[in-house]
Tab-separated table of C-alpha atoms in Angstrom:
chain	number	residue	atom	x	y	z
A	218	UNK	CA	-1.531	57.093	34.988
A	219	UNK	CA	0.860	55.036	37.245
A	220	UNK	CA	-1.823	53.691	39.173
A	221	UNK	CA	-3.442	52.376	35.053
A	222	UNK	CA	0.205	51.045	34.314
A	223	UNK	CA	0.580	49.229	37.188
A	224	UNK	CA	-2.506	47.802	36.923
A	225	UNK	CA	-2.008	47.111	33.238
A	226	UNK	CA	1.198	45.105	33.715
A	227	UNK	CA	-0.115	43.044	36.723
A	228	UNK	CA	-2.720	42.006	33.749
A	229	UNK	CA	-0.300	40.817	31.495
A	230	UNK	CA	1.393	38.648	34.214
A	231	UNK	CA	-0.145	35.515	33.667
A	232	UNK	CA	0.193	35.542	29.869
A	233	UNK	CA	4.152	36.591	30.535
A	234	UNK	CA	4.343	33.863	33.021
A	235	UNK	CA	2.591	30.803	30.787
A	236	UNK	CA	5.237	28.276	30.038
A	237	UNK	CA	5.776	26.113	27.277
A	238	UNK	CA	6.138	22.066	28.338
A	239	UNK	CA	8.831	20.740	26.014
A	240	UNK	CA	8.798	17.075	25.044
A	241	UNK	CA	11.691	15.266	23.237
A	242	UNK	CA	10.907	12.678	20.630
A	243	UNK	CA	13.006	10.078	21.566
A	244	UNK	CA	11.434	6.417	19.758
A	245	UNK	CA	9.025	6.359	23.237
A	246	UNK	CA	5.452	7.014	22.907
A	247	UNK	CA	5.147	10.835	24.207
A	248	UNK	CA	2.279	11.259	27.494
A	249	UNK	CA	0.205	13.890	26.547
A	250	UNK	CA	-2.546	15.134	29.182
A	251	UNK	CA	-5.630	17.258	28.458
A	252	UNK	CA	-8.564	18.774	29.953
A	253	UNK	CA	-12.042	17.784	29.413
A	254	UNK	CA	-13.535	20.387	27.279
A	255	UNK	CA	-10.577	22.325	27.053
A	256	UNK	CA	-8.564	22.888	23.797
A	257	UNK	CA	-4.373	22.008	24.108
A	258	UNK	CA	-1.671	23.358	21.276
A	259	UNK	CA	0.799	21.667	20.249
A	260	UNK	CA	3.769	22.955	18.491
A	261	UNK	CA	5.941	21.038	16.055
A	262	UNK	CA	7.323	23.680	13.806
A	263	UNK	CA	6.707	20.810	10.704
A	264	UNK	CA	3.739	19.772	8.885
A	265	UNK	CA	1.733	17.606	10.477
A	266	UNK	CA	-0.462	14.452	9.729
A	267	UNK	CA	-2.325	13.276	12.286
A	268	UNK	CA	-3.275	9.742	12.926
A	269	UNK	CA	-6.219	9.054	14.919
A	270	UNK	CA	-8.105	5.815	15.455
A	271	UNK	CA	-10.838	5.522	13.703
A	272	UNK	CA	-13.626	4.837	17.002
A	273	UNK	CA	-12.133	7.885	18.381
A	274	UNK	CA	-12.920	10.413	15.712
A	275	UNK	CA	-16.215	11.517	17.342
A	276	UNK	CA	-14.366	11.806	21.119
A	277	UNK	CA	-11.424	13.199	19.913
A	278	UNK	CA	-11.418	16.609	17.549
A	279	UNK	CA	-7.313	17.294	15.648
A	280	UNK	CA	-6.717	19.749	13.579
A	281	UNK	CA	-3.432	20.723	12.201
A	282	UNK	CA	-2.088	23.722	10.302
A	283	UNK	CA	0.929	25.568	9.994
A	284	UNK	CA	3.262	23.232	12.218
A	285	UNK	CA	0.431	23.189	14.933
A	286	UNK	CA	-1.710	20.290	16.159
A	287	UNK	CA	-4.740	21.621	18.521
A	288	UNK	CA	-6.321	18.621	20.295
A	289	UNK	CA	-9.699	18.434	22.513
A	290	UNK	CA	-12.018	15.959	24.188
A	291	UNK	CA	-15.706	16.227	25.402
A	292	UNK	CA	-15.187	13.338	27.651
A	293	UNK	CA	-12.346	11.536	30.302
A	294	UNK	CA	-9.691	9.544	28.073
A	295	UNK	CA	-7.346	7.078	28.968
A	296	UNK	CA	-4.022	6.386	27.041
A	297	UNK	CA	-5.911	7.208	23.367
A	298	UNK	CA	-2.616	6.356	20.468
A	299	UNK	CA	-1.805	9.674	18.400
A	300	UNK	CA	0.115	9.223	15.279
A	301	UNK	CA	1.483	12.482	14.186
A	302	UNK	CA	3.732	12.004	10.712
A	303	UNK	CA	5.772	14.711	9.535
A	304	UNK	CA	5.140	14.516	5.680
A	305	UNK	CA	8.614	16.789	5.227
A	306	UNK	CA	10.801	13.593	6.271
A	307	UNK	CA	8.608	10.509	7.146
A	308	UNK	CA	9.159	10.877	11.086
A	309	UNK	CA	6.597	9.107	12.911
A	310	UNK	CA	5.705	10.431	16.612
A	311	UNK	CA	3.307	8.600	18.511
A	312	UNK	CA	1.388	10.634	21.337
A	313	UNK	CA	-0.425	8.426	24.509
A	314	UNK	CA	-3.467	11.048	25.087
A	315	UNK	CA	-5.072	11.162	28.549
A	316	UNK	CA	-8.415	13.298	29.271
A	317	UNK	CA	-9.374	14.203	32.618
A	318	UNK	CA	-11.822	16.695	34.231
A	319	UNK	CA	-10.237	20.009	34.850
A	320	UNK	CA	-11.456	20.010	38.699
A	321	UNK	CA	-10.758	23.631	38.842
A	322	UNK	CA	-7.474	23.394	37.964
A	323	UNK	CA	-5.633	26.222	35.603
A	324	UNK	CA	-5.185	25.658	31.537
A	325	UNK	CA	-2.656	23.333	31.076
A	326	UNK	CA	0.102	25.164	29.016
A	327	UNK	CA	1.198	24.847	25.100
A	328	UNK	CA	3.545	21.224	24.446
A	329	UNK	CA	6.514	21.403	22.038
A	330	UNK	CA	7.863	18.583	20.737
A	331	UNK	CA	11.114	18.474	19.714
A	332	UNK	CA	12.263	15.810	17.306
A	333	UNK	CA	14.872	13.472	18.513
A	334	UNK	CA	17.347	14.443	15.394
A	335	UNK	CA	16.853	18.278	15.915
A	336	UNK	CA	17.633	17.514	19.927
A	337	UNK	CA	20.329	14.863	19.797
A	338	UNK	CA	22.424	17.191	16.646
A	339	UNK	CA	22.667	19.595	18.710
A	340	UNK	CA	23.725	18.009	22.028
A	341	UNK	CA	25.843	15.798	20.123
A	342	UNK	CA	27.875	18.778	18.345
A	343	UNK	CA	30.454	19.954	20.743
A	344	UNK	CA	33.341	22.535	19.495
A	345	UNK	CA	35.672	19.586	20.649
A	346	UNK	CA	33.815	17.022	19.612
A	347	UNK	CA	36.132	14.636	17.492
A	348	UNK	CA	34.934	14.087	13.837
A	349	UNK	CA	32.796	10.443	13.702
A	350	UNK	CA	34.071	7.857	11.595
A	351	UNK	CA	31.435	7.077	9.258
A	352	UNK	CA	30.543	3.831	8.561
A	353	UNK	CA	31.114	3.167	4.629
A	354	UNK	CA	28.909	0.939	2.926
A	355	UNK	CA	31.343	-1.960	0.501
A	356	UNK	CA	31.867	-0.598	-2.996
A	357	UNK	CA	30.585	-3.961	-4.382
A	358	UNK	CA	27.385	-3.568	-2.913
A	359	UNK	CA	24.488	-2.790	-5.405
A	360	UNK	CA	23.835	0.693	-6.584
A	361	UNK	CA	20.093	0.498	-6.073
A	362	UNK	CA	20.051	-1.009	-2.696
A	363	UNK	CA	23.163	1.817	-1.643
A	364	UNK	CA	20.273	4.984	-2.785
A	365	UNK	CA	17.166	2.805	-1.624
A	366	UNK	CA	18.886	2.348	2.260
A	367	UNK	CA	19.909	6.219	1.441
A	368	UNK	CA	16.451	7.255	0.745
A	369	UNK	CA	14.498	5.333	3.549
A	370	UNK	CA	17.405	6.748	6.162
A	371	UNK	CA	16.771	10.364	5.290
A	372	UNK	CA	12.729	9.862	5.614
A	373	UNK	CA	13.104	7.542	8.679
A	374	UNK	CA	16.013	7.769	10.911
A	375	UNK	CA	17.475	10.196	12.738
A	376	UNK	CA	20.146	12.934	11.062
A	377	UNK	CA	23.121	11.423	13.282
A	378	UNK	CA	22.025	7.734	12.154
A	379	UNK	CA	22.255	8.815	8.282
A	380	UNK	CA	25.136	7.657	6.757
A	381	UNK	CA	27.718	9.516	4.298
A	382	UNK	CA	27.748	7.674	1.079
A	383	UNK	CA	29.900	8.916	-1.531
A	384	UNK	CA	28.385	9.527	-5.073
A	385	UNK	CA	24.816	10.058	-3.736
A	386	UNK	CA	23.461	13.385	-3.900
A	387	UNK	CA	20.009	14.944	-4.135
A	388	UNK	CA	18.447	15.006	-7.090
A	389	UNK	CA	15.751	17.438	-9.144
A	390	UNK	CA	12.552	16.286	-8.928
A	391	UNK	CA	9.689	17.031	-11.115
A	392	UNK	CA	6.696	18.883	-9.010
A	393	UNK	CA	3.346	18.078	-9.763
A	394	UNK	CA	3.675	14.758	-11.166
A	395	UNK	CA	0.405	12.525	-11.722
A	396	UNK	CA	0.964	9.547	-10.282
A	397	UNK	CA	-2.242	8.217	-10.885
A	398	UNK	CA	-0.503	5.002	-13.170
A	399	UNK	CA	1.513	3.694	-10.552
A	400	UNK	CA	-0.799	1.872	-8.398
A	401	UNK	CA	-3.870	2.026	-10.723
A	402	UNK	CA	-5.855	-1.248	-9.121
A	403	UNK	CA	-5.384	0.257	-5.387
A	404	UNK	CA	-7.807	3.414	-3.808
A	405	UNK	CA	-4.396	4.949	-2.769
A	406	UNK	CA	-3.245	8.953	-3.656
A	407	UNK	CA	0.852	8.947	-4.175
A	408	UNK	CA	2.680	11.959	-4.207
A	409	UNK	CA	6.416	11.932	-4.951
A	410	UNK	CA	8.324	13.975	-2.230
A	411	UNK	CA	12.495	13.687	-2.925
A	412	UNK	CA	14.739	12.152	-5.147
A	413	UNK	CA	18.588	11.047	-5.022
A	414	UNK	CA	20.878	10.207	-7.730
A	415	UNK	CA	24.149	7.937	-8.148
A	416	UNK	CA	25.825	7.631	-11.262
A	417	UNK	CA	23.190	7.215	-14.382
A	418	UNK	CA	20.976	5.857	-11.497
A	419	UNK	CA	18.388	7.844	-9.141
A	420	UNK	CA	15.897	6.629	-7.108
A	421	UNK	CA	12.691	8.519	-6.003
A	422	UNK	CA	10.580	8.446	-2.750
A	423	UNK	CA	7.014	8.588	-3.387
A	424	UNK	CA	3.979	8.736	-0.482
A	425	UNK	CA	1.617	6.164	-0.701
A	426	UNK	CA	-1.674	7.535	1.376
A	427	UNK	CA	-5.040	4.581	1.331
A	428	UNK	CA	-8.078	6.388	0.678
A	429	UNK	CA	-10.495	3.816	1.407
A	430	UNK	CA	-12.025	2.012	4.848
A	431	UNK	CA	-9.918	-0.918	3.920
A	432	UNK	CA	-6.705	-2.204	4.611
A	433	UNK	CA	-4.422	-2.801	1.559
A	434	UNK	CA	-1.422	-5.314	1.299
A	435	UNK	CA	1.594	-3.967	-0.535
A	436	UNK	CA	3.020	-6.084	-3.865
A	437	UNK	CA	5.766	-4.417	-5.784
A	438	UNK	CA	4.167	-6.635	-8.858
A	439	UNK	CA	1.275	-4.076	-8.572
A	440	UNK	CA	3.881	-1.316	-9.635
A	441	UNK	CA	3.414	-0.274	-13.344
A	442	UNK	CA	5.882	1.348	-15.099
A	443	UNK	CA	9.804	0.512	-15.804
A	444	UNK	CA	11.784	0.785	-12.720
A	445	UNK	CA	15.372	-1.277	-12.017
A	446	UNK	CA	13.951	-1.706	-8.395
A	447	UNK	CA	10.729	-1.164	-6.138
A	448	UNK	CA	10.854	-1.149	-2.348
A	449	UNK	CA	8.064	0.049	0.062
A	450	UNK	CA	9.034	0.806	3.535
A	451	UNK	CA	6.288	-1.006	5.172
A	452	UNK	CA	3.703	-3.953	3.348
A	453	UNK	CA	0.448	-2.722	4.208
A	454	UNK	CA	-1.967	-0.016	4.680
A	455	UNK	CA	-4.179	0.288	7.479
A	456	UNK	CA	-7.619	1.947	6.550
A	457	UNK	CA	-7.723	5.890	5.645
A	458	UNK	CA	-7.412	7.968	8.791
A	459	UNK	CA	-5.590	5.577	10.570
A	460	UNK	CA	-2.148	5.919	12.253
A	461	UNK	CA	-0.776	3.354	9.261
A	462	UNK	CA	-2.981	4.300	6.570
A	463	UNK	CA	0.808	5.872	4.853
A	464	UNK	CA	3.742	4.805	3.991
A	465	UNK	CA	6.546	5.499	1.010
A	466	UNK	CA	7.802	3.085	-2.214
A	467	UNK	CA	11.509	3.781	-3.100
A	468	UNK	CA	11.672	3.538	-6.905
A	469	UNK	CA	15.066	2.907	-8.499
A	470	UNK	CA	15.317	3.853	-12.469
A	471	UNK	CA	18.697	4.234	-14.885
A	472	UNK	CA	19.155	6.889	-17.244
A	473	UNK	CA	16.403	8.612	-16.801
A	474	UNK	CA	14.122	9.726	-13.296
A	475	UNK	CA	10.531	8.950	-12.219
A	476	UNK	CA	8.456	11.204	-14.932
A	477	UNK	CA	9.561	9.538	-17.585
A	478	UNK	CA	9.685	5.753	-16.312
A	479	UNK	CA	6.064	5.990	-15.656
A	480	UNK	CA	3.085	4.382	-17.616
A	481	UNK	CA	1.440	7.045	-20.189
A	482	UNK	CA	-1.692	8.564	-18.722
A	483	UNK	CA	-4.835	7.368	-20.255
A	484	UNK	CA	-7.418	9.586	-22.238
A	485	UNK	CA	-10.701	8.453	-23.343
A	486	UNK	CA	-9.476	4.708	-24.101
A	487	UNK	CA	-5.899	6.316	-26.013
A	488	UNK	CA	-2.586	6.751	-24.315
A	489	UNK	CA	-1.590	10.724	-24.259
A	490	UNK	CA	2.161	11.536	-23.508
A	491	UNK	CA	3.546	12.758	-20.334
């Protein structure tokens, strides 16, 4: 029996011993090795997108699912661009992939990344630490641009470069909502993901995704609906499964949120309520 437990926990040893290799996100492209052939994990606790030119789909298999990417290669790479967007909060992490031939060497171990707000908010937050002065933005300044540079902070930037504005707080959102008026002439899918409110105004975040093989310029005249203000984050779309084929349109309304600013939903050549 000793000699079976012995033997039994000198088995487990190399699964006890595998590391994880930790990567910060940090705005610099991330280098990510792999083996030929050989399946690598990695771990991003967040749900995924993954960008991957579009010449590289047959070299280079992704899948994601449930805040894990799992990458592999048939043949040598050489500095291949990864996009990986977290659809949660709009974070963009770009991966430089490099495939070589295992030569006998052992499986290269699971990557985490860790994103640079999770990282920096905690190494920032000391028990000490004096409280930051936040930058306030001038009380004469617009209400729409105030909850559009809001918005596209809490998608884009990191926690500890979002600024405190007073008056602006989340707001509900309706779940579900067709959005198939908005953009009607474009092959796009948009999905509204968050909303914030500031007095009788609110302004909603909605994902733009192309789902064509061509790339789209961005117009806000292309918006339908009634909106005090329309901003998208970036002017184009690069084709569907791309590392740009996504991007979000900030969309500012008063007295009322996105549901009901939208165009009615045609039926069979008549307008139907929403």
């Amino acid at each position: 029996m000793k000699r079976l437990i012995g033997a039994l926990f000198v088995a487990l040893l190399p699964l006890a011993a595998q590391s994880i290799e930790t990567l910060r996100w940090e705005r610099l492209p991330l280098p990510v090795t792999l083996h030929v052939g050989e399946e690598r994990v990695i771990f991003t606790d967040r749900e995924m997108k993954v960008g991957v030119p579009a010449n590289l789909k047959e070299r280079l298999r992704v899948q994601s699912a449930n805040g894990a990417v799992y990458l592999r290669t048939p043949m040598p790479l050489q500095n291949v661009r990864v996009q990986l967007h977290d659809l949660e909060r709009g974070t963009l992490v770009m991966l430089d992939v490099t495939a070589i031939e295992p030569d006998g060497a052992s499986a290269l171990p699971p990557l985490k990344i860790v994103i640079e707000s999770e990282a920096e908010t905690q190494k920032t937050k000391t028990p000490n630490a004096p409280t930051p002065v936040i930058a306030r933005e001038p009380k004469d300044l617009p209400v729409p641009i105030l909850l559009t540079r809001h918005a596209s902070q809490n998608l884009y930037a990191p926690l500890r470069a979002i600024e405190t504005v007073p008056g602006i707080s989340r707001a509900a959102m309706r779940t579900g909502l067709d959005l198939s008026t908005l953009l009607p002439a474009l092959p796009v899918a948009c999905r509204a993901v968050a909303a914030w409110k500031m007095g009788d105004m609110s302004v909603t975040a909605v994902l733009i995704r192309n789902t064509s093989a061509r790339t789209i310029e961005l117009d806000p005249l292309q918006l339908q609906g009634d909106y005090v203000a329309a901003t998208f984050q970036h002017l184009h779309l690069g084709q569907k499964g791309g590392a740009d084929d996504t991007t979000v349109v900030y969309l500012v309304t008063r007295g009322r949120g996105l549901a009901d600013s939208l165009l009615p939903i045609s039926v069979g050549g008549t307008a139907r309520e929403k």
